[in-house]
Amino acid sequence: DAKTTQPNSMESNEEEPVHLPCNHSTISGTDYIHWYRQLPSQGPEYVIHGLTSNVNNRMASLAIAEDRKSSTLILHRATLRDAAVYYCILRSLDGSSNTGKLIFGQGTTLQVKP
Amino acid sequence: DSGVTQTPKHLITATGQRVTLRCSPRSGDLSVYWYQQSLDQGLQFLIQYYNGEERAKGNILERFSAQQFPDLHSELNLSSLELGDSALYFCASSVGLAVATGELFFGEGSRLTVL
């Protein structure tokens, strides 16, 4: 799977929008961009995924650059409960190595200040 | 609640011992994944089973083994335990192979402490 690069940590104020960046310059045409997050003392949970177009769901929005070499996870109004490690992961549709497993990087630790 | 159940939640044991961690996937999910999370290594993929058969292997030590039973629950066996095996062990499940678009559902983890 292609590699992603994320900042180690970010800070945000409560009630403000948060933009979490992810670079994936070696992304291939069949790679989907997934975001998971891990709240303290919990297992990771799915946030959102996309291929080319921007995506919205009840948790967040995913903005994908036109060249797909980067993406941004947007939390529209951060709450204290959004403090977590956010992981950007690429998952390919092709290849014998594609079994559905997720390979996690180091992620971005988001701190939300009241 | 993800629907994935892991037991025990906490386990303390001594070096050299053997433990078994159990995972019950979400109802209907055929694929089970095991992950190890330690402070210095992050979330590491260990192994995946799909409908009873091993599907993918990651950085799993030879001292560790896993299996998925006909009722689809899975067990991760850790033997000859060392201090460095202390970690959180997560189980996840998905409906099928999840491919590129499916979602993985994670349990709350089993925290293993080796003294």
mmCIF file of C-alpha atoms in Angstrom:
data_model
loop_
_atom_site.group_PDB
_atom_site.id
_atom_site.type_symbol
_atom_site.label_atom_id
_atom_site.label_comp_id
_atom_site.label_asym_id
_atom_site.label_seq_id
_atom_site.Cartn_x
_atom_site.Cartn_y
_atom_site.Cartn_z
ATOM 1 C CA ASP A 1 0.000 0.000 0.000
ATOM 2 C CA ALA A 2 1.165 3.529 -0.755
ATOM 3 C CA LYS A 3 2.503 5.585 2.118
ATOM 4 C CA THR A 4 0.854 8.563 3.802
ATOM 5 C CA THR A 5 2.412 11.450 5.719
ATOM 6 C CA GLN A 6 0.626 13.284 8.516
ATOM 7 C CA PRO A 7 1.732 15.855 11.082
ATOM 8 C CA ASN A 8 2.500 14.281 14.447
ATOM 9 C CA SER A 9 0.185 16.582 16.364
ATOM 10 C CA MET A 10 -2.276 19.450 16.002
ATOM 11 C CA GLU A 11 -4.210 21.659 18.368
ATOM 12 C CA SER A 12 -7.645 23.127 18.032
ATOM 13 C CA ASN A 13 -10.057 25.157 20.088
ATOM 14 C CA GLU A 14 -13.420 23.740 20.981
ATOM 15 C CA GLU A 15 -16.278 24.734 18.662
ATOM 16 C CA GLU A 16 -13.860 25.679 15.862
ATOM 17 C CA PRO A 17 -13.271 23.801 12.599
ATOM 18 C CA VAL A 18 -10.254 21.511 12.334
ATOM 19 C CA HIS A 19 -8.436 20.636 9.128
ATOM 20 C CA LEU A 20 -6.259 17.529 9.387
ATOM 21 C CA PRO A 21 -3.934 17.154 6.377
ATOM 22 C CA CYS A 22 -2.587 13.994 4.793
ATOM 23 C CA ASN A 23 -0.056 13.721 1.978
ATOM 24 C CA HIS A 24 -0.043 10.661 -0.266
ATOM 25 C CA SER A 25 2.050 11.640 -3.262
ATOM 26 C CA THR A 26 2.484 8.034 -4.492
ATOM 27 C CA ILE A 27 -1.230 7.241 -4.499
ATOM 28 C CA SER A 28 -2.387 5.060 -7.361
ATOM 29 C CA GLY A 29 -5.604 5.335 -9.303
ATOM 30 C CA THR A 30 -7.213 2.471 -7.426
ATOM 31 C CA ASP A 31 -6.299 3.625 -3.912
ATOM 32 C CA TYR A 32 -9.130 4.703 -1.657
ATOM 33 C CA ILE A 33 -8.393 7.237 1.085
ATOM 34 C CA HIS A 34 -9.650 6.166 4.497
ATOM 35 C CA TRP A 35 -9.655 7.930 7.836
ATOM 36 C CA TYR A 36 -9.922 6.223 11.181
ATOM 37 C CA ARG A 37 -9.569 7.712 14.624
ATOM 38 C CA GLN A 38 -8.673 6.279 17.981
ATOM 39 C CA LEU A 39 -10.090 7.890 21.100
ATOM 40 C CA PRO A 40 -8.137 7.421 24.332
ATOM 41 C CA SER A 41 -8.385 3.876 25.704
ATOM 42 C CA GLN A 42 -10.536 2.701 22.798
ATOM 43 C CA GLY A 43 -10.088 0.801 19.569
ATOM 44 C CA PRO A 44 -9.885 2.666 16.271
ATOM 45 C CA GLU A 45 -13.148 3.657 14.608
ATOM 46 C CA TYR A 46 -13.992 4.422 11.017
ATOM 47 C CA VAL A 47 -14.510 8.073 10.147
ATOM 48 C CA ILE A 48 -14.839 8.448 6.390
ATOM 49 C CA HIS A 49 -13.420 7.335 3.056
ATOM 50 C CA GLY A 50 -13.317 8.564 -0.519
ATOM 51 C CA LEU A 51 -11.782 8.009 -3.936
ATOM 52 C CA THR A 52 -11.887 11.212 -5.971
ATOM 53 C CA SER A 53 -14.809 13.391 -4.944
ATOM 54 C CA ASN A 54 -15.246 15.185 -1.662
ATOM 55 C CA VAL A 55 -17.331 13.230 0.834
ATOM 56 C CA ASN A 56 -19.497 14.225 3.768
ATOM 57 C CA ASN A 57 -20.995 12.190 6.564
ATOM 58 C CA ARG A 58 -22.327 12.869 10.020
ATOM 59 C CA MET A 59 -18.852 12.780 11.563
ATOM 60 C CA ALA A 60 -16.724 14.729 9.130
ATOM 61 C CA SER A 61 -15.950 15.844 5.596
ATOM 62 C CA LEU A 62 -13.154 14.611 3.380
ATOM 63 C CA ALA A 63 -11.673 17.006 0.855
ATOM 64 C CA ILE A 64 -9.522 15.348 -1.810
ATOM 65 C CA ALA A 65 -7.123 17.364 -3.948
ATOM 66 C CA GLU A 66 -7.701 17.284 -7.674
ATOM 67 C CA ASP A 67 -4.436 15.407 -8.267
ATOM 68 C CA ARG A 68 -5.268 13.120 -5.295
ATOM 69 C CA LYS A 69 -1.790 13.583 -3.854
ATOM 70 C CA SER A 70 -3.246 15.015 -0.656
ATOM 71 C CA SER A 71 -6.462 15.079 1.312
ATOM 72 C CA THR A 72 -7.885 16.883 4.321
ATOM 73 C CA LEU A 73 -10.193 15.592 6.999
ATOM 74 C CA ILE A 74 -12.459 18.373 8.214
ATOM 75 C CA LEU A 75 -14.182 18.373 11.566
ATOM 76 C CA HIS A 76 -16.642 21.228 11.303
ATOM 77 C CA ARG A 77 -16.939 22.028 14.995
ATOM 78 C CA ALA A 78 -14.421 20.312 17.222
ATOM 79 C CA THR A 79 -15.605 19.089 20.588
ATOM 80 C CA LEU A 80 -13.557 17.799 23.491
ATOM 81 C CA ARG A 81 -14.700 14.331 22.490
ATOM 82 C CA ASP A 82 -12.899 14.688 19.151
ATOM 83 C CA ALA A 83 -9.504 14.602 20.876
ATOM 84 C CA ALA A 84 -7.976 11.470 19.383
ATOM 85 C CA VAL A 85 -5.311 10.091 17.073
ATOM 86 C CA TYR A 86 -6.442 10.414 13.459
ATOM 87 C CA TYR A 87 -5.082 7.972 10.899
ATOM 88 C CA CYS A 88 -5.047 8.506 7.142
ATOM 89 C CA ILE A 89 -4.772 5.156 5.327
ATOM 90 C CA LEU A 90 -4.704 4.187 1.657
ATOM 91 C CA ARG A 91 -6.413 0.980 0.626
ATOM 92 C CA SER A 92 -6.010 -0.465 -2.840
ATOM 93 C CA LEU A 93 -8.601 -2.257 -4.885
ATOM 94 C CA ASP A 94 -5.921 -4.134 -6.789
ATOM 95 C CA GLY A 95 -3.243 -6.573 -5.966
ATOM 96 C CA SER A 96 -2.930 -9.908 -4.263
ATOM 97 C CA SER A 97 -1.907 -8.139 -1.088
ATOM 98 C CA ASN A 98 -5.329 -6.617 -0.787
ATOM 99 C CA THR A 99 -7.049 -8.643 1.882
ATOM 100 C CA GLY A 100 -8.865 -5.815 3.580
ATOM 101 C CA LYS A 101 -6.361 -5.335 6.380
ATOM 102 C CA LEU A 102 -5.538 -1.802 7.481
ATOM 103 C CA ILE A 103 -1.938 -0.707 7.846
ATOM 104 C CA PHE A 104 -1.713 2.143 10.338
ATOM 105 C CA GLY A 105 0.945 4.839 10.356
ATOM 106 C CA GLN A 106 1.685 7.097 13.302
ATOM 107 C CA GLY A 107 -1.316 9.352 12.734
ATOM 108 C CA THR A 108 -1.998 12.864 13.989
ATOM 109 C CA THR A 109 -2.727 13.416 17.658
ATOM 110 C CA LEU A 110 -5.414 16.091 17.879
ATOM 111 C CA GLN A 111 -5.734 18.084 21.075
ATOM 112 C CA VAL A 112 -8.891 20.108 21.585
ATOM 113 C CA LYS A 113 -8.721 22.981 24.037
ATOM 114 C CA PRO A 114 -11.805 24.203 25.845
ATOM 115 C CA ASP B 1 -20.401 -0.123 20.839
ATOM 116 C CA SER B 2 -18.806 -1.658 17.731
ATOM 117 C CA GLY B 3 -20.340 -5.080 18.272
ATOM 118 C CA VAL B 4 -16.913 -6.720 18.550
ATOM 119 C CA THR B 5 -16.326 -8.323 21.944
ATOM 120 C CA GLN B 6 -12.906 -9.024 23.368
ATOM 121 C CA THR B 7 -12.076 -10.905 26.550
ATOM 122 C CA PRO B 8 -10.418 -10.518 28.926
ATOM 123 C CA LYS B 9 -10.207 -6.716 29.119
ATOM 124 C CA HIS B 10 -7.148 -6.865 31.360
ATOM 125 C CA LEU B 11 -4.644 -9.614 31.980
ATOM 126 C CA ILE B 12 -1.542 -9.656 34.143
ATOM 127 C CA THR B 13 0.847 -12.547 33.900
ATOM 128 C CA ALA B 14 4.488 -13.459 34.314
ATOM 129 C CA THR B 15 7.273 -13.939 31.820
ATOM 130 C CA GLY B 16 7.355 -17.380 30.270
ATOM 131 C CA GLN B 17 3.635 -17.912 30.633
ATOM 132 C CA ARG B 18 1.000 -18.487 27.960
ATOM 133 C CA VAL B 19 -2.270 -16.605 27.518
ATOM 134 C CA THR B 20 -5.246 -16.766 25.198
ATOM 135 C CA LEU B 21 -7.172 -13.712 24.045
ATOM 136 C CA ARG B 22 -10.644 -14.184 22.665
ATOM 137 C CA CYS B 23 -12.587 -12.194 20.091
ATOM 138 C CA SER B 24 -16.216 -12.453 19.057
ATOM 139 C CA PRO B 25 -16.804 -10.577 15.802
ATOM 140 C CA ARG B 26 -19.938 -8.653 14.909
ATOM 141 C CA SER B 27 -22.819 -10.899 13.975
ATOM 142 C CA GLY B 28 -22.427 -11.936 10.348
ATOM 143 C CA ASP B 29 -18.830 -10.750 9.954
ATOM 144 C CA LEU B 30 -16.602 -13.378 8.380
ATOM 145 C CA SER B 31 -13.247 -11.637 8.628
ATOM 146 C CA VAL B 32 -11.293 -11.188 11.847
ATOM 147 C CA TYR B 33 -8.090 -9.174 12.269
ATOM 148 C CA TRP B 34 -5.672 -8.990 15.189
ATOM 149 C CA TYR B 35 -3.548 -5.947 16.001
ATOM 150 C CA GLN B 36 -0.958 -5.194 18.667
ATOM 151 C CA GLN B 37 -0.489 -1.685 20.022
ATOM 152 C CA SER B 38 2.487 -0.847 22.164
ATOM 153 C CA LEU B 39 3.725 2.611 23.109
ATOM 154 C CA ASP B 40 6.792 2.495 20.888
ATOM 155 C CA GLN B 41 5.404 0.572 17.914
ATOM 156 C CA GLY B 42 1.964 1.969 17.301
ATOM 157 C CA LEU B 43 -0.763 -0.222 15.836
ATOM 158 C CA GLN B 44 0.804 -3.282 14.211
ATOM 159 C CA PHE B 45 -1.174 -5.727 12.095
ATOM 160 C CA LEU B 46 -0.643 -9.302 13.244
ATOM 161 C CA ILE B 47 -2.899 -11.662 11.338
ATOM 162 C CA GLN B 48 -6.226 -11.962 9.539
ATOM 163 C CA TYR B 49 -8.672 -14.833 9.195
ATOM 164 C CA TYR B 50 -11.531 -15.090 6.778
ATOM 165 C CA ASN B 51 -14.210 -17.706 7.333
ATOM 166 C CA GLY B 52 -11.851 -19.943 9.257
ATOM 167 C CA GLU B 53 -8.821 -19.668 7.018
ATOM 168 C CA GLU B 54 -5.718 -17.556 7.445
ATOM 169 C CA ARG B 55 -5.838 -14.763 4.905
ATOM 170 C CA ALA B 56 -2.959 -12.438 5.687
ATOM 171 C CA LYS B 57 -0.018 -12.378 8.034
ATOM 172 C CA GLY B 58 1.776 -9.350 9.367
ATOM 173 C CA ASN B 59 4.495 -8.941 11.973
ATOM 174 C CA ILE B 60 3.371 -11.846 14.110
ATOM 175 C CA LEU B 61 6.008 -13.592 16.197
ATOM 176 C CA GLU B 62 6.439 -17.353 16.003
ATOM 177 C CA ARG B 63 5.515 -17.508 19.698
ATOM 178 C CA PHE B 64 2.076 -16.172 18.763
ATOM 179 C CA SER B 65 -0.616 -18.103 16.963
ATOM 180 C CA ALA B 66 -4.254 -17.575 16.149
ATOM 181 C CA GLN B 67 -7.232 -19.418 14.805
ATOM 182 C CA GLN B 68 -10.793 -18.774 13.804
ATOM 183 C CA PHE B 69 -13.388 -21.337 14.796
ATOM 184 C CA PRO B 70 -16.478 -22.537 12.892
ATOM 185 C CA ASP B 71 -18.665 -20.165 14.904
ATOM 186 C CA LEU B 72 -16.332 -17.393 13.632
ATOM 187 C CA HIS B 73 -14.928 -16.365 16.993
ATOM 188 C CA SER B 74 -11.157 -16.103 17.070
ATOM 189 C CA GLU B 75 -8.437 -16.689 19.619
ATOM 190 C CA LEU B 76 -4.936 -15.271 19.762
ATOM 191 C CA ASN B 77 -2.489 -17.435 21.698
ATOM 192 C CA LEU B 78 0.649 -15.819 23.089
ATOM 193 C CA SER B 79 3.287 -18.128 24.563
ATOM 194 C CA SER B 80 6.685 -17.844 26.253
ATOM 195 C CA LEU B 81 5.707 -14.318 27.133
ATOM 196 C CA GLU B 82 8.347 -11.626 27.406
ATOM 197 C CA LEU B 83 8.203 -8.188 28.995
ATOM 198 C CA GLY B 84 8.055 -6.649 25.533
ATOM 199 C CA ASP B 85 4.792 -8.429 24.780
ATOM 200 C CA SER B 86 3.013 -6.082 27.164
ATOM 201 C CA ALA B 87 0.588 -4.194 24.933
ATOM 202 C CA LEU B 88 -2.993 -3.635 23.945
ATOM 203 C CA TYR B 89 -4.281 -6.314 21.605
ATOM 204 C CA PHE B 90 -7.168 -5.331 19.374
ATOM 205 C CA CYS B 91 -9.467 -7.497 17.377
ATOM 206 C CA ALA B 92 -11.430 -6.137 14.430
ATOM 207 C CA SER B 93 -13.998 -7.657 12.127
ATOM 208 C CA SER B 94 -15.525 -6.920 8.756
ATOM 209 C CA VAL B 95 -18.337 -8.402 6.742
ATOM 210 C CA GLY B 96 -16.144 -9.849 4.027
ATOM 211 C CA LEU B 97 -12.621 -9.123 2.978
ATOM 212 C CA ALA B 98 -13.463 -5.404 3.178
ATOM 213 C CA VAL B 99 -11.389 -4.885 0.015
ATOM 214 C CA ALA B 100 -10.814 -1.201 -0.555
ATOM 215 C CA THR B 101 -14.047 0.304 0.648
ATOM 216 C CA GLY B 102 -15.298 -1.781 3.530
ATOM 217 C CA GLU B 103 -15.179 -0.751 7.137
ATOM 218 C CA LEU B 104 -13.361 -2.528 9.944
ATOM 219 C CA PHE B 105 -15.004 -2.577 13.364
ATOM 220 C CA PHE B 106 -12.645 -2.723 16.332
ATOM 221 C CA GLY B 107 -13.171 -4.088 19.803
ATOM 222 C CA GLU B 108 -12.095 -2.274 22.953
ATOM 223 C CA GLY B 109 -8.952 -4.323 23.269
ATOM 224 C CA SER B 110 -7.310 -6.648 25.761
ATOM 225 C CA ARG B 111 -4.576 -5.064 27.824
ATOM 226 C CA LEU B 112 -1.796 -7.546 28.551
ATOM 227 C CA THR B 113 0.794 -6.805 31.206
ATOM 228 C CA VAL B 114 3.744 -9.162 31.501
ATOM 229 C CA LEU B 115 5.694 -8.849 34.760
#
